[in-house]
Short mmCIF file of C-alpha atoms and ligand atoms in Angstrom, two decimals:
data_model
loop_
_atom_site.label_atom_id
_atom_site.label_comp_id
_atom_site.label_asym_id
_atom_site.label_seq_id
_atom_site.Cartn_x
_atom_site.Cartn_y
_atom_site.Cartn_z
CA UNK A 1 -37.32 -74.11 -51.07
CA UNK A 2 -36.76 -71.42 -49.05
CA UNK A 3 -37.77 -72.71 -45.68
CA UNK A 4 -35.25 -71.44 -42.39
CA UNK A 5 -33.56 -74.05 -40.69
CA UNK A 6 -35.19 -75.29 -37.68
CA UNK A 7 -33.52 -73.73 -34.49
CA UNK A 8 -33.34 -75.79 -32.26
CA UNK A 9 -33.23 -79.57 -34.34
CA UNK A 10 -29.85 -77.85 -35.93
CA UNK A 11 -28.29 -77.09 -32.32
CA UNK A 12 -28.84 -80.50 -31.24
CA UNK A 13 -27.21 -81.16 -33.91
CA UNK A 14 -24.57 -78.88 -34.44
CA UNK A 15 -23.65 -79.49 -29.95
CA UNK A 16 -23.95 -82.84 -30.71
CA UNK A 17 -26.76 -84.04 -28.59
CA UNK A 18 -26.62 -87.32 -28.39
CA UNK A 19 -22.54 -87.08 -27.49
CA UNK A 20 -23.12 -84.89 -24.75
CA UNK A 21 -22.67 -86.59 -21.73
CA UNK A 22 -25.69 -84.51 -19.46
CA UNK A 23 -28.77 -83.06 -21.22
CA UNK A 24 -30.00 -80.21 -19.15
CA UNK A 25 -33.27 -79.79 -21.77
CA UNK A 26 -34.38 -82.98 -23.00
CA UNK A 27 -38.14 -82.79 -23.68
CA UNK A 28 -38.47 -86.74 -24.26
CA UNK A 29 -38.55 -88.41 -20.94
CA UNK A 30 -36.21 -91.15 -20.17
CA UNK A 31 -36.41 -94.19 -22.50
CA UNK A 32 -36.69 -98.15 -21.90
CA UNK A 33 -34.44 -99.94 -23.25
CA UNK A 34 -35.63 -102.90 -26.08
CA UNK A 35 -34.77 -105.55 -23.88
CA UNK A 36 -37.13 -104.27 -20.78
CA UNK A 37 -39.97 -103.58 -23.55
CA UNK A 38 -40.27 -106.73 -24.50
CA UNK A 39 -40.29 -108.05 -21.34
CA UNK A 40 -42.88 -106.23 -20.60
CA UNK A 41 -45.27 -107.63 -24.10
CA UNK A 42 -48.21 -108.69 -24.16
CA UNK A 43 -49.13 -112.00 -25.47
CA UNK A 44 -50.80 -110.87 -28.71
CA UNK A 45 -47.97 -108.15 -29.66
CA UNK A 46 -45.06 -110.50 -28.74
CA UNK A 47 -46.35 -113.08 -31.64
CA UNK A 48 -46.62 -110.39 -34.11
CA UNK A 49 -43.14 -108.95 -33.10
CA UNK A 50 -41.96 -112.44 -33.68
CA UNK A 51 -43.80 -113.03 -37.04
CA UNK A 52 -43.43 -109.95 -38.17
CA UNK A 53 -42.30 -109.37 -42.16
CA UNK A 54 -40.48 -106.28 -43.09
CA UNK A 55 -42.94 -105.54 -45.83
CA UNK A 56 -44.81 -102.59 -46.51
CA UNK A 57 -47.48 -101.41 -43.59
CA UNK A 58 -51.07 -100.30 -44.15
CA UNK A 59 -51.22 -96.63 -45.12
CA UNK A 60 -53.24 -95.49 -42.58
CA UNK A 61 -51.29 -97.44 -39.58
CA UNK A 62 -51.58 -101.18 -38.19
CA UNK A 63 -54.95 -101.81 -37.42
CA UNK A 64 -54.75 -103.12 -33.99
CA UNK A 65 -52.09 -99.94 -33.51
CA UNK A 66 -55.31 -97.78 -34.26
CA UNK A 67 -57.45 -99.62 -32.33
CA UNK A 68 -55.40 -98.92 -29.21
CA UNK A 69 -54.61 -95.00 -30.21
CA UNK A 70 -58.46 -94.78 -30.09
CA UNK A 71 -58.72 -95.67 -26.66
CA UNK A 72 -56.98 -93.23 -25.42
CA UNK A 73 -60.06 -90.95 -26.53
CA UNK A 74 -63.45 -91.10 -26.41
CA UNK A 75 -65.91 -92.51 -29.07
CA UNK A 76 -65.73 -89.43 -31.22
CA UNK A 77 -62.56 -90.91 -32.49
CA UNK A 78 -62.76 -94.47 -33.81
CA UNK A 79 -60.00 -96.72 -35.34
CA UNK A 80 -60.92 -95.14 -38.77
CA UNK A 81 -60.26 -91.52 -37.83
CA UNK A 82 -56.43 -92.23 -36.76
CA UNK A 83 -53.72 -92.01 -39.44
CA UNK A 84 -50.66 -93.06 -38.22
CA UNK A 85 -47.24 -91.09 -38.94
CA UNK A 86 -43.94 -89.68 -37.68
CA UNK A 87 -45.16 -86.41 -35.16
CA UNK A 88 -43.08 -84.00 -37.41
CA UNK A 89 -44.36 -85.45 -40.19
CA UNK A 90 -47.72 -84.99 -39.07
CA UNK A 91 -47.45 -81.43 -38.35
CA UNK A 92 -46.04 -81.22 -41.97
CA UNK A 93 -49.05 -83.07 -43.22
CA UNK A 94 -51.42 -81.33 -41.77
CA UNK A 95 -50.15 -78.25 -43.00
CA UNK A 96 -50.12 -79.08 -46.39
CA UNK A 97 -53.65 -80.25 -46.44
CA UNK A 98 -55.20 -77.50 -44.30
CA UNK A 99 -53.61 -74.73 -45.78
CA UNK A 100 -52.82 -72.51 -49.20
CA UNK A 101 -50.46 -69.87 -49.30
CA UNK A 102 -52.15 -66.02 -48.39
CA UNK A 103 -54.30 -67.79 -45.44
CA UNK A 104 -54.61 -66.36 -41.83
CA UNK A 105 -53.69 -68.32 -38.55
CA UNK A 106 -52.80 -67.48 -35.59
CA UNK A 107 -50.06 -69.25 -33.28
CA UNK A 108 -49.39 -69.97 -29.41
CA UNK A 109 -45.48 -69.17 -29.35
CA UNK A 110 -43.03 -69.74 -28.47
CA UNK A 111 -43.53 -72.77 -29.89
CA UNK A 112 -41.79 -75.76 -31.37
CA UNK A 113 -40.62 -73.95 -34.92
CA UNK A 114 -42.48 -76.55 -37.31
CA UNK A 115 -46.15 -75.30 -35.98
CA UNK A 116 -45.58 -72.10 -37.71
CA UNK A 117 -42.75 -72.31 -39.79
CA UNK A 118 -43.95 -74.79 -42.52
CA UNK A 119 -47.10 -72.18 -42.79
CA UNK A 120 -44.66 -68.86 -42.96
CA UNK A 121 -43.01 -70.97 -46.05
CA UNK A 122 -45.74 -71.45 -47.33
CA UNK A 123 -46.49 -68.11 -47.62
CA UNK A 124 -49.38 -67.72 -44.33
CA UNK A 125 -50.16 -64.72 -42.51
CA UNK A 126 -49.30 -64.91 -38.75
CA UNK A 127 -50.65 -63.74 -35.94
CA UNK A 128 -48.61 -64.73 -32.69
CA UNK A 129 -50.62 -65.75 -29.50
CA UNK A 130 -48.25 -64.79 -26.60
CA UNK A 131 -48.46 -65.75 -22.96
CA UNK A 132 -48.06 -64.13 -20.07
CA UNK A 133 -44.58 -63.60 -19.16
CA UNK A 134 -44.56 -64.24 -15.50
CA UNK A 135 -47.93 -67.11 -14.95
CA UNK A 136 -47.66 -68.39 -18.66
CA UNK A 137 -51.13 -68.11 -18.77
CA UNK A 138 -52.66 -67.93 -22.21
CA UNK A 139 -55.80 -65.32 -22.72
CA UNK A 140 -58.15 -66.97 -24.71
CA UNK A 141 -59.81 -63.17 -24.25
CA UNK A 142 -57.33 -61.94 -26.95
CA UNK A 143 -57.70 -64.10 -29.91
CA UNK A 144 -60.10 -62.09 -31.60
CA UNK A 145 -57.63 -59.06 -31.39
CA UNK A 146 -54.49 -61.57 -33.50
CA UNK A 147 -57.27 -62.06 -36.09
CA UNK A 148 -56.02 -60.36 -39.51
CA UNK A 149 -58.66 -61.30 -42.47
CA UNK A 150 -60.43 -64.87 -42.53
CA UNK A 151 -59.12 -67.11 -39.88
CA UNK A 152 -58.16 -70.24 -41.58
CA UNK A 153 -56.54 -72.05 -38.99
CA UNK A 154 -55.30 -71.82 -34.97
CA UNK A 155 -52.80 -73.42 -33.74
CA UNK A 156 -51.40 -74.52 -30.45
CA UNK A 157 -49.37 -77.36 -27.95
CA UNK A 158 -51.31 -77.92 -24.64
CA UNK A 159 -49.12 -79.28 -22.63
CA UNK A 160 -47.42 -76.52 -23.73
CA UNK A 161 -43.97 -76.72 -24.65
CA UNK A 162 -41.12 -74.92 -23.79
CA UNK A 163 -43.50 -73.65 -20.26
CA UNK A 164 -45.46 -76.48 -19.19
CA UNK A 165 -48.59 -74.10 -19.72
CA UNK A 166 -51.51 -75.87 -19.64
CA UNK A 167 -55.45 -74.15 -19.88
CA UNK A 168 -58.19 -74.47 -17.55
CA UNK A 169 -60.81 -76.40 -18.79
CA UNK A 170 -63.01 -73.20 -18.97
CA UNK A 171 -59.97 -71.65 -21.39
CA UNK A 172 -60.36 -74.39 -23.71
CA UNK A 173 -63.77 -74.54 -24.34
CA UNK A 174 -63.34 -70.43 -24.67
CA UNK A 175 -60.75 -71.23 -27.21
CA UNK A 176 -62.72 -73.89 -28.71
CA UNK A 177 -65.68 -71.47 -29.44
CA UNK A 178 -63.65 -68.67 -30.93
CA UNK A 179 -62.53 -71.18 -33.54
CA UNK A 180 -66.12 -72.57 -33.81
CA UNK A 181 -67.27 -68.56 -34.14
CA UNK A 182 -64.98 -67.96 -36.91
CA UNK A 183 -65.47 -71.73 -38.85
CA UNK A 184 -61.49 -72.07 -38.53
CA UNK A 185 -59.40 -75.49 -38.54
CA UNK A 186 -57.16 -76.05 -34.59
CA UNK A 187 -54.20 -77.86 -35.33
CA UNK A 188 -53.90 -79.06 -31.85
CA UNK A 189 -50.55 -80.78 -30.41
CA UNK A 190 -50.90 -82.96 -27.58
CA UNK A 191 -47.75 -84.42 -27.44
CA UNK A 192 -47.88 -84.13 -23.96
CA UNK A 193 -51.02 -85.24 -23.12
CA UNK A 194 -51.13 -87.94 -20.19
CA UNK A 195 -48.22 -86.14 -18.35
CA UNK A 196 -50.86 -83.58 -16.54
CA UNK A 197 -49.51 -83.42 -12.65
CA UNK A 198 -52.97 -83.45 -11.45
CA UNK A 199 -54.89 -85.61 -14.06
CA UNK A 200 -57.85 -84.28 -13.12
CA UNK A 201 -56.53 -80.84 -15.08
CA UNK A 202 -56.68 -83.17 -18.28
CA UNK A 203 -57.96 -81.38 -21.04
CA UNK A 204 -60.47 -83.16 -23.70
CA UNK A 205 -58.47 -83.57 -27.25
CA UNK A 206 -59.60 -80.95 -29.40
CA UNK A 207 -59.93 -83.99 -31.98
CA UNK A 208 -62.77 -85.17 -29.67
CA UNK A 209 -64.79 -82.21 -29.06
CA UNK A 210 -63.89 -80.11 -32.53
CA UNK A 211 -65.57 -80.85 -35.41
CA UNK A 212 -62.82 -79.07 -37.19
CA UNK A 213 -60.23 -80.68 -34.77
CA UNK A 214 -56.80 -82.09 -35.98
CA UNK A 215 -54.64 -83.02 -33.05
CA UNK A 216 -51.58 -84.20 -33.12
CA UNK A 217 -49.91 -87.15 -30.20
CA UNK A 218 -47.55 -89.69 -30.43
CA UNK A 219 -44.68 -91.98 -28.47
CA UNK A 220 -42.33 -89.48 -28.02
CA UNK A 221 -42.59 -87.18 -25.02
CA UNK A 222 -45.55 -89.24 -23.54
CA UNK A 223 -43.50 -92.82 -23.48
CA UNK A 224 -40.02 -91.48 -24.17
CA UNK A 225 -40.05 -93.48 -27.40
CA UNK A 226 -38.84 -90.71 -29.86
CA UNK A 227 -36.56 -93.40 -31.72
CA UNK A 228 -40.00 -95.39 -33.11
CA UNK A 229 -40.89 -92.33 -35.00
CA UNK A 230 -44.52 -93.19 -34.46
CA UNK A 231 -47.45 -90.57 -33.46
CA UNK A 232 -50.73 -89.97 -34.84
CA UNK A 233 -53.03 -87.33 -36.08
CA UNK A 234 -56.80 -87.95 -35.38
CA UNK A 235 -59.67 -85.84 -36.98
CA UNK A 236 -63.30 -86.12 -37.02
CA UNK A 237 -63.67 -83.94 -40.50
CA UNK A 238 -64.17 -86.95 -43.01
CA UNK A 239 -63.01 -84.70 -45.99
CA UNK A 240 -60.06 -82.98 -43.95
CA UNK A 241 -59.18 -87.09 -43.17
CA UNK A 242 -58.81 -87.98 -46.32
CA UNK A 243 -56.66 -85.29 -47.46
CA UNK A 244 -53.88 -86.09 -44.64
CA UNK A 245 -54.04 -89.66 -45.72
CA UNK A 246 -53.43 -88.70 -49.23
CA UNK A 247 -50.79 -86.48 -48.27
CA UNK A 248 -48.89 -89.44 -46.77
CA UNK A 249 -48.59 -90.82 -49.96
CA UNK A 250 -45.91 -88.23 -50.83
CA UNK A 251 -44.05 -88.38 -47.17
CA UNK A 252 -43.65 -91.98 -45.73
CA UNK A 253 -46.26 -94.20 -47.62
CA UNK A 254 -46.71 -96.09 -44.98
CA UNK A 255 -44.98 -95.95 -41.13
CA UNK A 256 -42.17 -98.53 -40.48
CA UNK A 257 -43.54 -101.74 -39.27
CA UNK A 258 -41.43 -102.90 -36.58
CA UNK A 259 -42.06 -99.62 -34.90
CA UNK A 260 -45.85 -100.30 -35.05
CA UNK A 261 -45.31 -103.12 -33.00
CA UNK A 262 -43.04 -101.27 -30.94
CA UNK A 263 -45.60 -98.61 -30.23
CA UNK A 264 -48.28 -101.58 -29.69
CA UNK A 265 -46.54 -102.81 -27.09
CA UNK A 266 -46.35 -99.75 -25.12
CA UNK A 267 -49.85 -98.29 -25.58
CA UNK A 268 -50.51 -101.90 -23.98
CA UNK A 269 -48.77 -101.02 -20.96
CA UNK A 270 -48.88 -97.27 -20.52
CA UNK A 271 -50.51 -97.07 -17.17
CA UNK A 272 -47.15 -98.37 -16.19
CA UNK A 273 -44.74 -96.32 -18.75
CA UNK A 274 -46.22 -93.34 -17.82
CA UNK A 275 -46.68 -93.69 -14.30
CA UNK A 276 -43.16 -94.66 -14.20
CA UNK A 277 -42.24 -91.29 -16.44
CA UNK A 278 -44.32 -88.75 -14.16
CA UNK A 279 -42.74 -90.02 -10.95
CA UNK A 280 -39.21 -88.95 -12.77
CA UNK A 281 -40.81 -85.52 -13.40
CA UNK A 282 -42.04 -84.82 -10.07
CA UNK A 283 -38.84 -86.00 -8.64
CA UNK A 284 -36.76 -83.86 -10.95
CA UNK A 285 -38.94 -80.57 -11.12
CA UNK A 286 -39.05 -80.67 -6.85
CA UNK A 287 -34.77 -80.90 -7.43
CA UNK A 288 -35.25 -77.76 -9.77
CA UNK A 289 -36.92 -75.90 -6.79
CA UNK A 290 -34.27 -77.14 -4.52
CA UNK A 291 -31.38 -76.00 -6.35
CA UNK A 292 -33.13 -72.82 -7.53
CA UNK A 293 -33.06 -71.87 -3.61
CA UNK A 294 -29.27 -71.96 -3.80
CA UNK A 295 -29.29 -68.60 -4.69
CA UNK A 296 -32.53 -67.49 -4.86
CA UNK A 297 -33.62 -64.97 -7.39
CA UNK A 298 -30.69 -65.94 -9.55
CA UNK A 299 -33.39 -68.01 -11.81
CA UNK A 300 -37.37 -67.45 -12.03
CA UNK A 301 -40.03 -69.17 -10.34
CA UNK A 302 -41.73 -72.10 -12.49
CA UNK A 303 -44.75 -73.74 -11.40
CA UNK A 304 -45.73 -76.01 -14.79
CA UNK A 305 -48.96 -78.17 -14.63
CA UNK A 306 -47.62 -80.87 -17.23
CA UNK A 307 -44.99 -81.92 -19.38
CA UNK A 308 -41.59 -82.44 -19.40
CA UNK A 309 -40.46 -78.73 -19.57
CA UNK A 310 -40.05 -76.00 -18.34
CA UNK A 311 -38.51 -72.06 -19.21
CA UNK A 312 -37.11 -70.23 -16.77
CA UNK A 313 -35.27 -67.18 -16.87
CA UNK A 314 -31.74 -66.23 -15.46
CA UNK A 315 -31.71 -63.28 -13.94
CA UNK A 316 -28.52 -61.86 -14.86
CA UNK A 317 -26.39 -59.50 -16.99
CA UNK A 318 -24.44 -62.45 -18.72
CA UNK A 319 -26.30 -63.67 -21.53
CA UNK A 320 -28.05 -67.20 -21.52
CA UNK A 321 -26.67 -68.21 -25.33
CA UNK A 322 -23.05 -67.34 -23.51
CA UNK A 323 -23.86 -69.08 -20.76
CA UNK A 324 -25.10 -72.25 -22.37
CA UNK A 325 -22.25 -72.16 -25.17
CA UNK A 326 -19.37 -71.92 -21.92
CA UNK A 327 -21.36 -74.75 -20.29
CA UNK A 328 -21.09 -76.92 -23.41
CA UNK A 329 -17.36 -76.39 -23.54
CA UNK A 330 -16.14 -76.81 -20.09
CA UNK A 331 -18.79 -79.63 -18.81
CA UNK A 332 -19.98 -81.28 -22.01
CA UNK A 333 -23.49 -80.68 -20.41
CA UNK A 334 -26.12 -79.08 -23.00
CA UNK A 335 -28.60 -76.13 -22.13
CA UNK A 336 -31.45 -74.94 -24.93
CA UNK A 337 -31.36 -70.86 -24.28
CA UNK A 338 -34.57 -69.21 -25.42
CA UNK A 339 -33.10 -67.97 -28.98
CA UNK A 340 -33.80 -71.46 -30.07
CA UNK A 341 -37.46 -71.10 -29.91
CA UNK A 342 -37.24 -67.37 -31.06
CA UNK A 343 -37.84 -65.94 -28.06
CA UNK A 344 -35.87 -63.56 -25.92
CA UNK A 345 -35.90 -62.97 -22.59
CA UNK A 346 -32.75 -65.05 -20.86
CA UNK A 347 -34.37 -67.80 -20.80
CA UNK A 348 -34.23 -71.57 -21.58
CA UNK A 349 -35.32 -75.01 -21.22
CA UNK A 350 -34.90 -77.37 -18.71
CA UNK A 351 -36.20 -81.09 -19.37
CA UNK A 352 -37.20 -83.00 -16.07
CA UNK A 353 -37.54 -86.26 -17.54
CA UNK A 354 -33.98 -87.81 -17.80
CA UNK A 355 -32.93 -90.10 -14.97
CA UNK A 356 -29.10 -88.44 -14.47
CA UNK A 357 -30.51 -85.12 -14.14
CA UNK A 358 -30.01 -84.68 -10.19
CA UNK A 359 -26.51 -85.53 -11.99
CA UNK A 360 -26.99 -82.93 -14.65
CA UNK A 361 -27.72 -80.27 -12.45
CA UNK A 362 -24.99 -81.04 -9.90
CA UNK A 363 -22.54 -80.22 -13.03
CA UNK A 364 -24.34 -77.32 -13.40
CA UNK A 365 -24.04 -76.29 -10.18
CA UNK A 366 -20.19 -77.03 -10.09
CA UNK A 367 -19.96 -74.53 -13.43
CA UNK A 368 -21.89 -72.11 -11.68
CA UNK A 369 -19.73 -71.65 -9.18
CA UNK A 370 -17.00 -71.59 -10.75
CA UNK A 371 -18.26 -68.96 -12.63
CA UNK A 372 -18.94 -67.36 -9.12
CA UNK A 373 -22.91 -66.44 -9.99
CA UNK A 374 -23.51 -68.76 -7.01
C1 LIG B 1 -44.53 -79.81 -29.26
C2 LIG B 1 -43.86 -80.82 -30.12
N1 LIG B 1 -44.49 -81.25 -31.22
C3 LIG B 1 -43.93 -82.15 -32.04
C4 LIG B 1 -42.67 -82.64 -31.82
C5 LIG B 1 -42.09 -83.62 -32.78
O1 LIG B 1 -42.03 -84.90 -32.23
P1 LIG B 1 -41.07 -86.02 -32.86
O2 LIG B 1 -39.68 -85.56 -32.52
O3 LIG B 1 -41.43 -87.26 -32.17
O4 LIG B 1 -41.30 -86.04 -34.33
C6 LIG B 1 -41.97 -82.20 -30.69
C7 LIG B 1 -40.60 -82.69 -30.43
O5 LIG B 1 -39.86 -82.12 -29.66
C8 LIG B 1 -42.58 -81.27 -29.82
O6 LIG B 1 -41.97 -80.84 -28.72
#
């Protein structure tokens, strides 16, 4: 298999993420710990945490765990059109089943390298939807232009990650009718749905309004629950269903059942989780603008609408991956530069959901000076 390692999963790895004592990019926002989930149970989930067997799980996902991913969407998408799975996994699955090797798509990059890079394996033609540079907006006006033969399939992440993009409701049902026009699939990711600034700015999911919908969510980035390895994939297309639940058969089989009850317990309360996680972001991202005024100029202007994320640039000779590797070594404090994503520009990603980042960034600060750019 000749697939390319994925960027940015192999410099976690290879810095050592999880050893690294401030993470300046996170996208997952901080996590609770078991302890303070529990606590925070319901009756019902609580008994089936307790009674729970470590056998194998329904296919398609725990039925009450579908049940409560449906409410988080209107009626278009009922218990029976959720299949529960690991996110990556269900950006892998959906590839498989959408997909055969020659077809067109197009892309919103920079993007998180699995929404393209399991299609340009498997042999998919490419066309890259690029955002503006300076606003991040994406032109729904220039799809037809990335068009190369028979669009099969469009893909994109609203929230958008690394930016914090995120289309006006007039963009998306633009977007939404271009796909219509051409009869092509939208893989859409909506990892970061729920974390909109201004909820009102909450876009439909594509699953709900697209009859040829796929959209991808999960605990991850929403809850900070990454460690569950529990998200979903809802679709209205009964035939296009079918062939992601088959595909699962060849992945996971089935998703691990204490994590089902896991994720039960915090759909249950996510007024509260993700209240809780948006009042970290706001803090964080009005920090960001703080220190940013330190030397103004020295780093771009962001102004995301949702997420955990955001990309700005440094505006400087010295190059970001130089900067980030020399911030690793001295301060043990990791920084994502651009490169990771495949995109150039100086630029990188800061994560405004960890609790220690006013900590992080004071590190930073201290490096930055001592590497007199401030
Ligand atoms: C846009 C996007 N999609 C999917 C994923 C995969 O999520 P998970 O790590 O929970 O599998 C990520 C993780 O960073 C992401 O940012």
């Amino acid at each position: 298999m000749n697939i390319r390692p994925f960027a940015l999963e192999r410099y976690f790895d290879e810095q050592e993420e999880l050893s690294a004592q401030y993470l300046l990019s996170a996208s997952d926002p901080e996590t609770l710990r078991m302890d303070a989930l529990l606590a925070l149970a319901d009756e019902e989930s609580f008994r089936l945490w307790r009674n729970l067997s470590l056998g194998y799980t329904e296919s398609q996902g725990h039925l009450l765990l579908r049940k409560e991913v449906s409410n988080l969407y209107n009626d278009a998408i009922t218990p029976e059109k959720v299949l529960v799975c690991t996110p990556e996994e269900g950006i892998f699955i959906a590839m498989h089943a959408l997909l055969n090797p020659g077809d067109d798509m197009i892309v919103a990059s920079p993007c998180y390298q699995s929404l393209y890079e399991i299609a340009r394996y498997m042999g998919c033609t490419i066309g890259w939807w690029v955002p503006n540079p300076v606003t991040w907006r994406f032109n729904p006006g220039e799809l037809p232009l990335l068009k190369q033969g028979t669009l099969k399939l469009l893909v994109f992440n609203f929230p958008h990650n690394p930016t914090g993009a995120l289309p006006s409701r007039r963009e998306f049902d633009e977007i939404i009718m271009f796909a219509r026009k051409n009869d092509a699939y939208i893989f859409s990711d909506e990892m970061y749905r729920f974390l909109e600034y201004d909820p009102s700015k909450r876009l439909p999911s594509v699953s709900e309004v697209y009859e040829k919908g796929i959209s991808l969510c999960g605990m991850s980035k929403i809850f900070g629950f990454p460690g569950l390895r529990i998200g979903w994939l809802t679709a209205q297309d009964k035939v296009v269903f079918q062939r992601l639940v088959r595909f699962k058969d060849y992945t996971t089989i089935c998703s691990s059942a204490p994590s089902e009850i896991l994720a039960l317990m915090g759909l249950r309360k996510r007024d509260l989780i993700v209240r809780h996680n948006l009042e970290i972001i706001e803090k964080n991202l009005n920090r960001w603008h703080e220190f940013c005024r330190i030397r103004p100029g020295l780093f771009s202007e962001e102004n995301p609408a949702a997420g955990t994320v955001i990309f700005p640039r440094l505006n400087s000779d010295i190059s970001i991956d130089e900067l980030c590797a020399d911030l690793h070594r001295t301060k043990n404090a990791l920084l994502v530069p651009a490169s990771k994503f495949h995109w150039g520009g100086n630029r990188f990603r800061i994560g405004l959901g960890r609790i220690n980042f006013p900590e992080a960034l004071a590190v930073f600060e201290e490096f930055l000076r001592e590497r007199q750019m401030i």
